[in-house]
Amino acid sequence: MKKIFYSILLLLPISFMAQTTIKGKVIDDTKFPLPGASIIVKGTNTGQSTDFDGLFTINIDKTPATLIISYLGYTTQEVIITNQRNITVELKPDSQQLEEIVVIGYGSSTKSDVTAAITTVKLDTDKKGGIATVESVLKGTSGLNVLSNGEPGSAVSINIRGISSLSGSNQPLYVIDGIVMDSSEEFLTDPTNFQTNSKSGVGGVAPEDIESIQVLKDASATAIYGSLGANGVILITTRSGKKGAPKFKFSTSTTVGKAVLPYNVLSTEKFVSFMAEKYKEDPNSIAGPEYQYPVGRSPFEIRPDGLYNFISRNDDDNDGNLDLIGVYEARDWPSLFRTSFSSNNRLNVSGGSDKTKYYASVGYLQSEGIISNIYLNKFDFNVNLNHRINSKLEIGAKLSFTNSENSITGGSGANANETNSVYRHLYNEFPLEIRESIAPLQDEGFRISPRGWFNDYDNISEENRFIGNLSLKYRISNSFTYDLKIGGDKRKANLDVWQGIGTNSGSNRDGRYAFSELDRLTYNIDQTLLFRPKTKGNHRYSLLAGVVYTNTDSEKSYTRASNYSVAGQLNRGRDFFGASIIEDTVFNYGPEKLLSFLGRGTYAFKNRYKVSGSLRYDGSSKFVGKNRFGLFPAISFAWEMHKEPFLVDNKLNINELKFRFGYGETGNQRVGNNLTAVNYRISPEGYASNGILLQAFEKTNIASTDLTWETQKQFNLGLDFKMFDSRLNVTVDAYDKTSDDLLNTLSIGGSSGDDSIVINQGSIKNKGVEFSVNGDIVKNENFNWNLYGTYSFNTVKIENLGLEEGQFGSEGSFVGYFGRPIQVTSTNTVPTNVYLEGQAPGLLFGFATDGILTAADIAAGSPTINGDAAQEGFYKIIDKNNDGNITNEDKVIMVTQIQILHFLSEQI
């Protein structure tokens, strides 16, 4: 009996120390397991994570006990354990937490873990129907300058944090569901002048199909994209299906547009009166004696029927009357602008089961311009499929197709004037239109009018575009995940340009037709391996490694024809029917390859001190030898001060107070292909020999064998602040960005066989501050009032060009050069921009004026203009050097470029 008693006493401590084993499974609302979910015994440090199948085993010292089960993006649950030994816990999605997930380069992160300058653009799905382009959604985002000429289908220029390159592209990189897209400057070649037309790089995506947009602005965020991320990165995630029965949604919207006229022009009556006064026979007339009309006569004389005779001051047929040039009627040319109507219609369906989810949409956009022959008709189809094979393997597929027909008119280029711009022609043409049904025109020099832009001009492009994406995600273990993405972008387009005899370019050629084609395929293969072990105490980290291969094959061709027969002109030049001159087709093939190795590491201590670093090693086919590869590192830090003990229970109701600091380096390789070697093309003009036009080849560039990466270095300091239950959100960022070894086009002497060469020369510095505030002024179940505003300030300065000093008008001596000239008349081009060290790039450079010259000004002694007497009605140009003569020495910088962007929106 005594032995039994002692045995019981020996066993008592063991029984008191025995633990209870709890087994369980964590699933989501679709009954699928959640691997990596956290299970912690409340009030202790005991914890476990679920395996691939969502299973876990955990020991508890005593019952009752409370288990805390949590998973990113789901509502945390607490389960009280009494007698249970096996439990199944279903976690519900937490929409508030899901909104805190942001997409970053080659992955995603919680917003609290973000250490770089990343802006999430929120889209109101119920108010996007009237927005035709993705770029328009980005207007109002801090640090972004979004510009467009307003024509349907035209490219929208976006600059993130200023200008980073002088001759390379300044457009950001677009990444849509992992697919690297063309920039907005890569499209068809204009066959009339061999310049590349701009087109939207993300025209294949409808705003209604977008789930989220993240804008990566500083180098610590974009360096993971290496040479592609120098101008910032815009990440777009499209919609995917959700579990449930099919849901259909149809939206339609109509937009009305109207021309905003920049200035008023003279009516026909006032113009006729002005011409009579200008050319009257008078010693004091502003017109010379050789242009003056006899007393009582004038250039335009009204007829009894209300029309006008346009007469010459000469009597060449000696019949005693001034010669008739033609009969004209009054015409208010700006009245040809129309009120435009555009419609956007879209139908989508989404749904899915536990394993398979789908989203599909189809849309049709019909957009008019304020000119009758400007329009965009676009049809698109999109489908997203996702399938979970098992708890380890997920696959996905995306396919979209877009067919668009876009008609534009002249006037958007840098050389716009009355001969190649409908907008300028409408204002510069005298307010009269010829009536040849009454009398034939006697001087062909007066035939061209704005009417030709409407009746005798085509610039019509058609494009078919396919965007596809295949993805695979395989969870090797609780800690390792392998991702594979294969994406492609196929663009096939053609452009027809017709310049009939009613246009300046076609009048002296009996019509001119030009045709251009583009066949472009870009694809990328991304492979990444993510290592994310479970949290150990106060330490949490992750590692990412990847290999990316991008290939682009682009083939362009263009040709021209002219001297058309009447039948050919009626056919508007198509198929070269009726053309007596057909130029040889010019082909341009541009392969481009990029091989990249990348890595990223993140670390968090006590979940409030965080650091992230990345490294990318790019190899480009655009460079040779030791310059082929470039290394682009980045590092960033964040301190979530609101998680410090002294602020956790603060009475100030501070929900977030995070300081960020980052540094990164990126590259730029956005220049033409094969510039390190001499390239040749078939000359569009040919070579004449013995009266026969032969095919000839011409050199297109000088080899630049030392060409290398343009490098950008950027510092960023940021603050994120939330309070009053996150109803007030403030973000402030300050940055300093320097671009070195600029890819620049340098003008050289023609004796070298070309007039320019692309080299690495110069540097640019951008500095700026960005501020955004978002506040819910009133927020309850019945009424919401939200106010959102942004303010951005950017200064940009050229620091080094490596050139000799030169004289730039009255501004003095600078190191710099003139920009591309624009055409001010049919025979004269003038540079209007300058690039000077110590100044912003592309400053407007010209004459300062002070109104219009009057008779009193001339009587008082106005300066001569290049030695000629000034005339009443001309601009009153300021004589900066006070030498009594207006010359190029009097030119000044007219605008300084300090970029200030602000945006304010209110939503109720």
Short mmCIF file of C-alpha atoms in Angstrom, two decimals, residues 274-450:
data_model
loop_
_atom_site.label_atom_id
_atom_site.label_comp_id
_atom_site.label_asym_id
_atom_site.label_seq_id
_atom_site.Cartn_x
_atom_site.Cartn_y
_atom_site.Cartn_z
CA PHE A 274 -8.05 96.40 -92.81
CA MET A 275 -6.61 95.25 -96.17
CA ALA A 276 -8.03 98.31 -97.92
CA GLU A 277 -6.39 100.59 -95.37
CA LYS A 278 -3.08 98.72 -95.44
CA TYR A 279 -2.66 98.75 -99.24
CA LYS A 280 -4.20 102.11 -100.13
CA GLU A 281 -2.21 104.58 -102.22
CA ASP A 282 -0.71 106.77 -99.54
CA PRO A 283 2.86 107.94 -98.87
CA ASN A 284 2.33 107.06 -95.22
CA SER A 285 0.98 103.58 -95.96
CA ILE A 286 2.67 100.70 -94.15
CA ALA A 287 2.85 98.89 -97.52
CA GLY A 288 5.53 99.80 -100.04
CA PRO A 289 4.61 101.66 -103.26
CA GLU A 290 4.91 98.45 -105.27
CA TYR A 291 2.07 96.92 -103.22
CA GLN A 292 -0.30 99.90 -103.11
CA TYR A 293 -3.62 99.94 -105.00
CA PRO A 294 -4.93 102.91 -107.03
CA VAL A 295 -7.18 105.39 -105.29
CA GLY A 296 -10.59 103.91 -104.68
CA ARG A 297 -9.49 100.32 -105.19
CA SER A 298 -8.58 97.60 -102.68
CA PRO A 299 -7.61 93.90 -102.68
CA PHE A 300 -11.13 92.69 -101.80
CA GLU A 301 -14.13 94.51 -103.23
CA ILE A 302 -17.68 93.55 -102.37
CA ARG A 303 -20.01 92.52 -105.18
CA PRO A 304 -23.76 93.14 -105.50
CA ASP A 305 -24.40 89.48 -104.61
CA GLY A 306 -22.51 89.84 -101.34
CA LEU A 307 -19.43 87.98 -102.54
CA TYR A 308 -15.98 89.54 -102.90
CA ASN A 309 -13.76 90.06 -105.93
CA PHE A 310 -10.13 89.39 -105.09
CA ILE A 311 -8.22 91.61 -107.49
CA SER A 312 -4.62 92.22 -108.39
CA ARG A 313 -3.06 95.70 -108.47
CA ASN A 314 -1.88 94.96 -112.02
CA ASP A 315 -3.56 95.05 -115.45
CA ASP A 316 -1.61 92.34 -117.24
CA ASP A 317 -4.15 91.89 -120.08
CA ASN A 318 -4.24 95.65 -120.78
CA ASP A 319 -8.05 95.84 -120.81
CA GLY A 320 -8.11 98.90 -118.59
CA ASN A 321 -9.24 96.99 -115.48
CA LEU A 322 -7.31 95.45 -112.64
CA ASP A 323 -6.99 91.68 -113.08
CA LEU A 324 -9.42 89.41 -111.24
CA ILE A 325 -7.71 86.71 -109.18
CA GLY A 326 -10.90 85.00 -108.04
CA VAL A 327 -14.31 85.33 -106.44
CA TYR A 328 -14.57 84.69 -102.71
CA GLU A 329 -17.28 84.36 -100.10
CA ALA A 330 -17.10 85.25 -96.43
CA ARG A 331 -15.86 82.42 -94.24
CA ASP A 332 -15.30 82.25 -90.50
CA TRP A 333 -12.74 79.44 -90.55
CA PRO A 334 -12.68 78.77 -86.77
CA SER A 335 -16.42 78.03 -87.04
CA LEU A 336 -15.41 74.74 -88.69
CA PHE A 337 -14.54 73.44 -85.24
CA ARG A 338 -17.38 71.18 -84.17
CA THR A 339 -18.92 69.99 -80.96
CA SER A 340 -17.68 66.44 -80.52
CA PHE A 341 -19.58 63.50 -79.08
CA SER A 342 -17.94 60.37 -77.77
CA SER A 343 -19.44 57.19 -76.34
CA ASN A 344 -17.88 54.41 -74.29
CA ASN A 345 -19.77 51.14 -73.83
CA ARG A 346 -18.57 48.16 -71.83
CA LEU A 347 -19.87 44.79 -70.66
CA ASN A 348 -18.06 42.53 -68.21
CA VAL A 349 -18.79 39.25 -66.48
CA SER A 350 -16.98 37.67 -63.53
CA GLY A 351 -17.40 34.71 -61.22
CA GLY A 352 -15.85 31.41 -60.27
CA SER A 353 -15.72 28.36 -58.09
CA ASP A 354 -13.44 27.28 -55.28
CA LYS A 355 -10.69 26.43 -57.74
CA THR A 356 -11.34 28.45 -60.88
CA LYS A 357 -12.10 32.16 -61.23
CA TYR A 358 -12.71 34.17 -64.37
CA TYR A 359 -13.19 37.74 -65.56
CA ALA A 360 -14.07 38.77 -69.12
CA SER A 361 -15.00 42.07 -70.71
CA VAL A 362 -15.79 43.51 -74.11
CA GLY A 363 -15.96 47.19 -75.01
CA TYR A 364 -16.44 49.65 -77.84
CA LEU A 365 -15.21 53.24 -77.77
CA GLN A 366 -16.25 55.80 -80.37
CA SER A 367 -14.53 59.14 -79.90
CA GLU A 368 -14.76 62.26 -82.06
CA GLY A 369 -12.37 65.20 -82.30
CA ILE A 370 -13.27 68.84 -82.73
CA ILE A 371 -12.18 68.51 -86.39
CA SER A 372 -14.59 66.50 -88.56
CA ASN A 373 -11.98 64.00 -89.80
CA ILE A 374 -10.52 63.24 -86.36
CA TYR A 375 -11.88 60.15 -84.69
CA LEU A 376 -11.00 56.97 -82.80
CA ASN A 377 -13.00 53.75 -83.06
CA LYS A 378 -11.77 51.00 -80.74
CA PHE A 379 -13.04 47.51 -80.01
CA ASP A 380 -11.40 45.41 -77.30
CA PHE A 381 -11.84 42.05 -75.61
CA ASN A 382 -10.20 40.87 -72.40
CA VAL A 383 -10.24 37.64 -70.39
CA ASN A 384 -8.46 36.66 -67.14
CA LEU A 385 -8.44 33.07 -65.87
CA ASN A 386 -6.99 31.72 -62.62
CA HIS A 387 -7.02 28.10 -61.51
CA ARG A 388 -5.74 26.55 -58.29
CA ILE A 389 -4.73 22.96 -59.05
CA ASN A 390 -3.88 22.12 -55.44
CA SER A 391 -2.52 23.78 -52.34
CA LYS A 392 0.91 24.06 -53.96
CA LEU A 393 0.25 24.96 -57.58
CA GLU A 394 -1.65 27.87 -59.15
CA ILE A 395 -1.78 28.81 -62.84
CA GLY A 396 -3.20 31.81 -64.62
CA ALA A 397 -3.74 33.15 -68.12
CA LYS A 398 -4.60 36.55 -69.56
CA LEU A 399 -5.44 37.49 -73.12
CA SER A 400 -6.61 40.77 -74.54
CA PHE A 401 -7.23 41.92 -78.09
CA THR A 402 -7.70 45.45 -79.36
CA ASN A 403 -8.62 46.68 -82.81
CA SER A 404 -8.47 50.42 -83.34
CA GLU A 405 -8.89 52.82 -86.23
CA ASN A 406 -7.56 56.28 -85.57
CA SER A 407 -7.80 59.31 -87.85
CA ILE A 408 -5.82 62.42 -86.95
CA THR A 409 -4.88 65.59 -88.75
CA GLY A 410 -1.79 67.74 -89.08
CA GLY A 411 -0.77 70.11 -86.37
CA SER A 412 0.66 68.13 -83.47
CA GLY A 413 4.29 68.10 -84.55
CA ALA A 414 7.19 70.36 -83.67
CA ASN A 415 7.17 71.95 -87.15
CA ALA A 416 3.53 73.00 -87.10
CA ASN A 417 2.70 76.02 -89.28
CA GLU A 418 -0.06 77.03 -91.66
CA THR A 419 1.23 74.59 -94.32
CA ASN A 420 1.14 71.49 -92.11
CA SER A 421 -1.17 72.35 -89.21
CA VAL A 422 -4.92 72.60 -89.53
CA TYR A 423 -5.16 74.45 -86.23
CA ARG A 424 -2.74 77.18 -87.19
CA HIS A 425 -4.10 77.36 -90.72
CA LEU A 426 -7.63 77.99 -89.46
CA TYR A 427 -6.43 81.09 -87.66
CA ASN A 428 -3.85 82.39 -90.15
CA GLU A 429 -5.96 82.13 -93.32
CA PHE A 430 -7.82 85.26 -94.36
CA PRO A 431 -11.56 84.87 -93.63
CA LEU A 432 -12.65 84.25 -97.23
CA GLU A 433 -13.11 81.08 -99.30
CA ILE A 434 -12.84 80.74 -103.08
CA ARG A 435 -15.97 80.15 -105.21
CA GLU A 436 -14.64 78.63 -108.45
CA SER A 437 -18.16 77.87 -109.65
CA ILE A 438 -18.47 81.57 -110.44
CA ALA A 439 -14.99 82.35 -111.74
CA PRO A 440 -11.84 80.19 -112.08
CA LEU A 441 -8.88 80.94 -109.84
CA GLN A 442 -6.18 82.75 -111.81
CA ASP A 443 -3.33 82.40 -109.31
CA GLU A 444 -2.63 78.92 -107.95
CA GLY A 445 -0.70 80.47 -105.10
CA PHE A 446 -4.04 81.26 -103.44
CA ARG A 447 -5.66 77.85 -103.89
CA ILE A 448 -4.61 76.33 -100.59
CA SER A 449 -7.08 76.91 -97.77
CA PRO A 450 -8.03 75.15 -94.53
#
